[in-house]
Coordinates of C-alpha atoms in Angstrom, one line a residue:
M1477 CA 165.2 138.4 98.3
T1478 CA 162.8 139.6 95.6
L1479 CA 161.2 143.0 96.3
D1480 CA 157.4 142.9 96.5
L1481 CA 156.2 145.6 94.1
R1482 CA 152.5 145.1 94.6
P1483 CA 152.2 147.9 97.2
Y1484 CA 153.8 150.3 94.8
I1485 CA 151.5 149.2 92.0
D1486 CA 148.5 149.8 94.3
D1487 CA 149.7 153.3 95.1
V1488 CA 150.0 154.2 91.4
L1489 CA 146.5 152.7 90.8
A1490 CA 145.1 155.0 93.5
D1491 CA 147.0 158.0 91.9
I1492 CA 145.5 157.2 88.5
E1493 CA 142.0 157.1 90.0
A1494 CA 142.6 160.5 91.6
H1495 CA 143.2 162.0 88.1
A1496 CA 139.6 162.5 87.1
E1497 CA 140.7 164.2 83.9
W1498 CA 142.5 161.0 82.7
H1499 CA 139.5 158.7 83.2
D1500 CA 138.0 158.6 79.7
E1501 CA 141.3 158.0 78.0
V1502 CA 143.2 155.6 80.4
S1503 CA 140.1 153.5 81.1
Q1504 CA 140.4 152.4 77.5
G1505 CA 143.7 150.8 78.3
K1506 CA 147.2 152.1 79.2
M1507 CA 150.5 150.6 80.4
F1508 CA 152.1 152.2 83.5
G1509 CA 155.5 151.5 85.0
I1510 CA 157.3 151.8 88.3
L1511 CA 161.1 151.8 89.0
I1512 CA 162.5 151.5 92.5
T1513 CA 166.1 152.8 93.0
T1514 CA 168.7 151.5 95.3
D1515 CA 168.3 154.5 97.6
G1516 CA 164.6 154.0 97.9
R1517 CA 163.2 156.5 95.4
V1518 CA 160.1 155.6 93.4
L1519 CA 159.8 156.7 89.8
K1520 CA 156.5 156.4 87.8
A1521 CA 155.8 156.4 84.1
Y1522 CA 153.1 155.9 81.5
S1523 CA 153.4 154.8 77.9
G1524 CA 153.1 157.4 75.2
Q1525 CA 151.0 160.4 76.3
I1526 CA 147.9 161.0 78.4
C1527 CA 145.5 163.7 77.1
G1528 CA 148.2 164.8 74.6
R1529 CA 150.8 165.4 77.3
S1530 CA 154.2 163.8 78.2
D1531 CA 154.9 165.9 81.2
W1532 CA 152.3 165.2 83.9
E1533 CA 153.6 166.0 87.4
G1534 CA 154.9 163.0 89.4
Y1535 CA 155.7 160.9 86.3
V1536 CA 159.0 160.8 84.3
P1537 CA 158.9 162.9 81.1
A1538 CA 159.3 161.6 77.6
I1539 CA 162.8 160.9 76.4
F1540 CA 162.1 163.3 73.6
D1541 CA 159.0 165.5 73.6
Y1542 CA 158.0 165.8 69.9
L1543 CA 154.5 167.2 70.5
Q1544 CA 155.3 170.9 70.7
P1545 CA 152.6 172.5 68.5
D1546 CA 155.1 174.5 66.4
G1547 CA 158.0 172.0 66.6
F1548 CA 159.7 170.3 63.7
F1549 CA 157.8 167.0 64.0
K1550 CA 154.3 168.5 64.3
R1551 CA 154.9 170.9 61.3
H1552 CA 156.2 168.1 59.1
E1553 CA 153.5 165.7 60.3
A1554 CA 150.8 168.3 59.2
E1555 CA 152.5 168.6 55.8
I1556 CA 152.4 164.8 55.3
V1557 CA 148.7 164.7 56.3
A1558 CA 147.9 167.5 53.9
L1559 CA 149.7 165.7 51.1
H1560 CA 147.9 162.4 51.9
D1561 CA 144.5 164.2 51.9
A1562 CA 145.4 165.6 48.5
G1563 CA 146.1 162.1 47.2
K1564 CA 149.8 162.6 46.8
P1565 CA 152.5 160.0 47.8
T1566 CA 153.8 160.4 51.4
R1567 CA 155.7 157.1 52.1
E1568 CA 159.2 158.5 51.7
R1569 CA 158.5 161.7 53.7
S1570 CA 156.9 159.6 56.5
A1571 CA 159.9 157.3 56.6
A1572 CA 162.3 160.3 56.7
L1573 CA 160.3 161.9 59.5
Q1574 CA 160.4 158.7 61.5
R1575 CA 164.2 158.4 61.0
W1576 CA 164.6 162.0 62.2
L1577 CA 162.5 161.3 65.2
F1578 CA 164.5 158.2 66.3
S1579 CA 167.7 160.2 65.9
K1580 CA 166.3 162.6 68.5
F1581 CA 165.4 159.9 71.0
V1582 CA 168.8 159.8 72.7
L1583 CA 169.2 157.1 75.4
C1584 CA 171.5 157.3 78.4
S1585 CA 173.3 154.1 79.6
P1586 CA 174.2 153.3 83.2
N1587 CA 177.8 154.6 82.6
G1588 CA 176.6 157.8 81.0
E1589 CA 177.1 156.9 77.4
R1590 CA 174.5 158.5 75.1
R1591 CA 173.3 157.0 71.8
S1592 CA 170.2 157.4 69.7
V1593 CA 167.4 154.8 69.7
R1594 CA 168.1 154.3 66.0
D1595 CA 171.7 153.4 66.5
V1596 CA 171.1 151.2 69.5
F1597 CA 168.4 149.3 67.8
S1598 CA 170.4 148.9 64.6
D1599 CA 173.4 147.5 66.5
W1600 CA 171.2 145.0 68.3
A1601 CA 169.7 143.9 65.1
T1602 CA 173.1 143.3 63.5
A1603 CA 174.4 141.4 66.6
N1604 CA 171.3 139.2 66.7
H1605 CA 170.9 138.7 62.9
S1606 CA 167.4 140.3 63.0
K1607 CA 165.7 141.3 59.8
Q1608 CA 164.0 144.2 61.7
T1609 CA 166.9 146.7 61.4
Q1610 CA 164.9 149.8 62.0
P1611 CA 162.9 150.5 65.3
P1612 CA 159.1 150.2 65.0
G1613 CA 157.0 153.3 65.6
G1614 CA 156.7 154.1 69.3
T1615 CA 160.1 152.7 70.3
G1616 CA 161.4 154.6 73.3
E1617 CA 157.9 155.7 74.4
C1618 CA 157.1 152.7 76.6
C1619 CA 157.5 152.8 80.4
A1620 CA 160.7 150.8 80.8
P1621 CA 162.9 152.9 78.5
K1622 CA 161.5 156.1 79.9
L1623 CA 162.2 155.0 83.5
L1624 CA 165.7 153.6 82.9
H1625 CA 166.8 156.6 80.8
Y1626 CA 165.6 159.0 83.5
A1627 CA 167.3 157.0 86.3
N1628 CA 170.6 156.8 84.3
S1629 CA 170.5 160.5 83.4
H1630 CA 170.1 161.4 87.1
N1631 CA 172.7 159.1 88.5
M1632 CA 170.2 156.8 90.1
T1633 CA 170.8 153.0 90.3
P1634 CA 167.7 150.9 89.4
L1635 CA 166.8 148.2 91.8
A1636 CA 163.6 146.8 90.4
L1637 CA 161.2 147.7 87.6
T1638 CA 157.8 146.5 86.6
E1639 CA 155.0 147.4 84.1
F1640 CA 151.3 146.9 84.7
W1641 CA 148.1 147.4 82.7
Y1642 CA 145.3 149.8 83.6
G1643 CA 141.8 149.6 82.0
K1644 CA 140.3 147.6 79.2
S1645 CA 142.2 145.0 77.2
P1646 CA 143.0 146.1 73.7
K1647 CA 141.2 144.2 70.9
G1648 CA 143.0 141.0 70.1
E1649 CA 145.8 141.4 72.6
I1650 CA 145.6 140.1 76.2
R1651 CA 145.9 142.6 79.0
H1652 CA 144.3 142.3 82.5
H1653 CA 143.7 145.4 84.7
G1654 CA 146.3 145.7 87.4
M1655 CA 148.4 142.7 86.2
T1656 CA 152.1 142.9 85.4
Y1657 CA 153.7 142.2 82.0
E1658 CA 157.3 141.9 80.7
P1659 CA 158.6 144.8 78.5
C1660 CA 157.5 144.2 74.9
Q1661 CA 159.7 142.2 72.6
G1662 CA 159.5 144.3 69.4
K1663 CA 160.1 147.8 70.8
C1664 CA 161.8 147.4 74.2
Q1665 CA 163.9 144.2 74.3
P1666 CA 166.4 145.4 71.6
I1667 CA 167.2 148.6 73.6
L1668 CA 167.0 147.3 77.2
P1669 CA 170.6 145.8 77.2
F1670 CA 172.0 149.3 76.5
L1671 CA 169.8 150.9 79.3
L1672 CA 170.5 148.1 81.8
G1673 CA 174.0 146.9 81.1
D1674 CA 174.6 143.6 82.8
R1675 CA 171.8 144.0 85.3
Q1676 CA 168.8 143.1 83.2
Q1677 CA 167.8 139.9 85.2
E1678 CA 168.5 141.7 88.5
V1679 CA 166.3 144.8 87.7
L1680 CA 163.5 143.3 85.7
G1681 CA 163.2 140.3 88.0
G1682 CA 161.3 137.2 86.7
R1683 CA 162.2 133.7 87.6
P1684 CA 165.9 132.9 88.0
A1685 CA 167.5 130.6 85.5
S1686 CA 166.8 127.0 86.0
K1687 CA 169.6 124.8 87.4
P1688 CA 171.3 122.9 84.6
V1689 CA 169.8 119.4 84.0
T1690 CA 172.0 116.7 82.5
H1691 CA 169.5 113.8 82.6
L1692 CA 165.8 113.6 81.7
E1693 CA 163.4 111.0 83.1
V1694 CA 162.3 108.5 80.4
L1695 CA 158.5 107.9 80.4
Y1696 CA 158.3 105.6 77.4
E1697 CA 160.8 103.9 75.1
D1698 CA 160.9 101.3 72.3
E1699 CA 162.9 100.6 69.2
W1700 CA 161.6 103.7 67.4
L1701 CA 160.3 106.2 69.9
I1702 CA 161.3 107.7 73.3
A1703 CA 159.3 110.1 75.5
V1704 CA 160.9 112.2 78.3
D1705 CA 159.6 114.4 81.1
K1706 CA 160.8 118.0 80.3
P1707 CA 161.2 120.3 83.3
A1708 CA 159.9 123.9 83.2
G1709 CA 162.4 126.5 82.1
M1710 CA 164.1 124.3 79.4
L1711 CA 163.8 124.7 75.6
S1712 CA 162.5 121.7 73.7
V1713 CA 164.9 122.1 70.8
P1714 CA 167.9 124.5 70.3
G1715 CA 167.1 128.2 70.1
K1716 CA 168.7 130.9 68.1
R1717 CA 171.1 131.8 70.9
D1718 CA 170.8 128.9 73.3
S1719 CA 171.6 125.2 72.5
Y1720 CA 170.8 124.0 76.0
C1721 CA 167.6 122.0 75.4
A1722 CA 165.8 118.7 76.0
E1723 CA 166.8 117.4 72.5
K1724 CA 170.5 117.9 73.2
I1725 CA 170.3 116.4 76.7
L1726 CA 168.4 113.3 75.4
C1727 CA 171.1 112.8 72.7
S1728 CA 173.8 113.0 75.3
Q1729 CA 172.2 110.5 77.7
L1730 CA 171.5 107.8 75.1
S1731 CA 174.0 105.4 73.7
P1732 CA 175.0 106.2 70.1
F1733 CA 174.1 102.6 69.2
T1734 CA 170.4 103.5 69.8
F1735 CA 170.5 106.2 67.2
Q1736 CA 170.4 103.9 64.2
L1737 CA 170.6 106.3 61.3
S1738 CA 170.6 109.6 63.1
P1739 CA 170.2 111.1 66.7
P1740 CA 166.7 111.3 68.1
K1741 CA 164.6 114.4 67.2
M1742 CA 161.7 115.9 69.0
V1743 CA 158.5 115.4 66.9
H1744 CA 156.7 118.3 68.7
R1745 CA 157.5 121.0 71.2
L1746 CA 156.5 122.4 74.5
D1747 CA 157.0 126.1 75.4
M1748 CA 160.1 126.6 77.5
D1749 CA 158.0 127.4 80.6
T1750 CA 155.8 124.3 80.2
S1751 CA 156.7 121.0 81.7
G1752 CA 155.7 117.4 80.9
I1753 CA 155.7 114.8 78.1
L1754 CA 158.0 115.4 75.1
L1755 CA 158.2 112.8 72.4
A1756 CA 161.2 112.0 70.2
A1757 CA 161.8 109.7 67.2
K1758 CA 164.8 107.5 66.7
T1759 CA 164.7 107.2 62.9
P1760 CA 164.0 109.7 60.1
E1761 CA 161.1 107.7 58.9
V1762 CA 159.3 107.6 62.3
Y1763 CA 160.1 111.2 62.8
K1764 CA 158.3 112.2 59.5
A1765 CA 155.4 109.9 60.3
M1766 CA 154.9 111.3 63.8
Q1767 CA 155.3 114.9 62.7
R1768 CA 152.5 114.2 60.2
Q1769 CA 150.3 112.9 63.0
F1770 CA 150.9 115.9 65.1
A1771 CA 150.5 118.4 62.3
L1772 CA 147.1 117.0 61.2
H1773 CA 146.1 116.0 64.8
E1774 CA 145.2 112.6 63.4
N1775 CA 145.0 110.0 66.2
V1776 CA 146.8 112.3 68.6
Q1777 CA 145.3 113.4 71.9
K1778 CA 147.0 115.7 74.4
E1779 CA 146.0 116.6 77.9
Y1780 CA 147.4 119.4 80.1
I1781 CA 146.7 120.6 83.6
A1782 CA 146.9 124.3 84.3
V1783 CA 146.6 126.3 87.5
L1784 CA 145.0 129.7 86.7
S1785 CA 145.7 133.0 88.3
T1786 CA 143.1 134.1 90.9
A1787 CA 144.1 137.7 90.4
A1788 CA 142.0 137.9 87.3
H1789 CA 138.2 137.3 87.5
S1790 CA 136.4 135.0 85.1
S1791 CA 132.8 135.4 84.4
L1792 CA 132.5 131.6 84.0
F1793 CA 132.1 131.2 87.8
T1794 CA 129.0 133.4 87.7
L1795 CA 127.3 131.0 85.3
H1796 CA 125.7 127.6 85.7
S1797 CA 128.1 124.9 86.8
S1798 CA 127.4 122.9 83.5
L1799 CA 129.5 125.6 81.7
L1800 CA 132.6 124.5 83.6
T1801 CA 133.2 122.2 80.8
G1802 CA 133.2 123.3 77.2
K1803 CA 135.1 124.3 74.1
I1804 CA 137.0 127.5 73.2
S1805 CA 137.5 128.5 69.5
L1806 CA 139.6 131.6 69.1
P1807 CA 141.7 132.1 65.9
L1808 CA 145.3 133.1 66.5
S1809 CA 148.0 135.1 64.6
P1810 CA 151.5 136.2 65.5
D1811 CA 151.9 139.6 67.1
F1812 CA 154.4 140.9 64.5
Y1813 CA 156.1 143.5 66.7
N1814 CA 156.0 141.4 69.9
R1815 CA 157.0 137.8 68.9
P1816 CA 156.5 135.1 70.1
M1817 CA 153.3 136.5 71.5
Q1818 CA 150.0 135.7 69.7
V1819 CA 146.9 137.7 69.3
V1820 CA 143.2 136.8 68.7
D1821 CA 142.6 137.7 65.0
Y1822 CA 139.1 136.9 63.7
E1823 CA 140.0 138.1 60.2
K1824 CA 143.3 136.5 59.4
G1825 CA 144.0 134.1 62.4
K1826 CA 144.2 130.4 62.1
E1827 CA 141.6 128.2 63.8
A1828 CA 142.6 127.2 67.3
I1829 CA 140.3 124.9 69.4
T1830 CA 140.6 123.8 73.0
E1831 CA 138.4 121.7 75.2
Y1832 CA 138.4 122.4 78.9
E1833 CA 137.2 120.9 82.1
F1834 CA 137.5 122.7 85.5
L1835 CA 138.7 120.4 88.2
S1836 CA 138.4 123.2 90.9
S1837 CA 137.9 126.9 90.9
N1838 CA 141.3 127.6 89.4
V1839 CA 142.6 124.2 88.2
V1840 CA 141.6 123.2 84.7
K1841 CA 142.2 120.2 82.3
L1842 CA 142.9 121.3 78.8
R1843 CA 142.7 119.3 75.6
P1844 CA 144.0 121.1 72.5
L1845 CA 142.4 120.0 69.3
T1846 CA 144.8 122.1 67.2
G1847 CA 148.4 122.9 67.7
R1848 CA 148.9 126.7 67.4
T1849 CA 151.7 128.5 69.2
H1850 CA 150.7 129.5 72.8
Q1851 CA 147.2 128.2 72.1
L1852 CA 146.5 127.1 75.7
R1853 CA 148.0 130.2 77.2
V1854 CA 146.0 132.6 75.0
H1855 CA 142.7 130.5 75.4
C1856 CA 143.1 130.7 79.2
A1857 CA 144.0 134.4 79.4
H1858 CA 141.8 136.0 76.7
P1859 CA 138.4 137.5 77.9
D1860 CA 136.6 135.5 75.1
G1861 CA 138.3 132.3 76.5
L1862 CA 138.5 131.5 80.2
G1863 CA 139.5 135.0 81.1
M1864 CA 142.1 133.8 83.6
P1865 CA 145.8 133.7 82.7
I1866 CA 147.8 130.6 83.6
L1867 CA 149.5 131.3 87.0
G1868 CA 153.1 132.5 86.4
D1869 CA 152.6 133.2 82.6
P1870 CA 155.2 136.0 81.9
L1871 CA 153.6 137.0 78.6
Y1872 CA 149.8 136.9 79.0
G1873 CA 149.4 138.1 82.6
S1874 CA 151.3 137.2 85.7
E1875 CA 151.4 137.4 89.4
P1876 CA 154.4 136.4 91.5
S1877 CA 155.2 132.7 90.9
N1878 CA 158.2 130.4 90.8
R1879 CA 157.1 129.0 87.4
M1880 CA 154.3 128.9 84.9
Y1881 CA 151.8 126.3 86.0
L1882 CA 151.2 124.3 82.8
H1883 CA 152.0 120.6 82.6
A1884 CA 151.6 118.2 79.8
T1885 CA 150.1 115.2 81.6
K1886 CA 149.0 112.7 78.9
L1887 CA 149.8 111.9 75.3
T1888 CA 148.0 109.3 73.2
F1889 CA 148.8 108.4 69.6
L1890 CA 148.9 105.5 67.1
H1891 CA 152.3 103.9 66.8
P1892 CA 153.6 104.6 63.3
V1893 CA 155.2 101.1 63.1
T1894 CA 153.1 98.7 65.1
G1895 CA 149.8 100.5 64.6
K1896 CA 149.0 100.0 68.3
K1897 CA 147.6 102.8 70.5
V1898 CA 150.2 104.2 72.8
E1899 CA 149.3 106.2 76.0
I1900 CA 152.0 108.0 78.0
E1901 CA 151.4 109.8 81.2
S1902 CA 153.5 112.2 83.3
P1903 CA 152.7 112.8 87.0
L1904 CA 152.0 116.4 88.1
P1905 CA 155.0 118.1 89.8
E1906 CA 154.6 118.1 93.6
I1907 CA 154.3 121.9 93.7
F1908 CA 151.0 121.8 91.7
P1909 CA 148.1 122.4 94.2
C1910 CA 146.0 119.4 93.0

């Protein structure tokens, strides 16, 4: 049975409010974390510092406190700032200071092994063929590493851990006050395996792995194309470390005689947590033609149904009812240190446009007019969009849920061979409240 962490979050929210001296800083946005141990102890943490301190009573301290006024880091940081102000090069000295800092962040594993953040990150990068071989700035200062390191160092066994946001959302990123988020991909995910051992799923929670599926329901098929109904929790195409996906299953369930020149290939993708219509081509020529249609959004119309989280308030519902249909235009760029997440970037982002129509107070029909990564998820969650994350979205704001409630319900396109209009529909899963 999953431990309900909401009461613990509410307790920490109340404690934050009681610290009047924190208000000006943390109201601008800060991540907090909670770890429950198997013997019932509750550990609390905040990311980075608050009011220049890493040692507020009642919260776990920094893994390494580098802020001592006369310490090595502060002295060398001041020297670098002085050189920069004098117009002298500082890049090499800054990099050397960062390497020194990461050598001092020494992590403790569940079995008591101690290794520096730099070494743990480097080994993970090598094992996962990552181009990012050095930890980004701030690695080791987030809540999850702080809490796990402290627990391991004091012979405590973690039972459950969560991070939640307090205050305003940062510019571009999506954070909702009081809502929980997974540890960041760029800084935390590479070091969490060392801190958690084989208990990552157990401690961090999230939805359990989906039961293996060996057959996909066919929604449409002809000589050149086939569309299937992808369940939530399944990749569309093989990932870097996981070949279990809709494309592989489709190939296994079709007779080789239907392949013609090559096995079928997905002409577009759905996020792993999204369910619904997925289209594959049976020939290389049709594959190229359909990819062109999807890339240019020529003659392709897609519809999704999303259930939105009621834990986040949207200003839409204070406005006139005519505004419950409309269009969102928010440009998107990858979050470099937190892939695959996207950020709203008005300077360098690529155009992303979505039409929406509310079917009820928290159920919305979405029609993407462009095809950017996580477009619908960001457009729902961002304050300049609908301001309400999709229910169960683990990246852009979540509340407890058994899945992410986004389903691709309709796909319309021109057949690349016959020239006729094709319309494919997928019924909503029974668990959807509509």
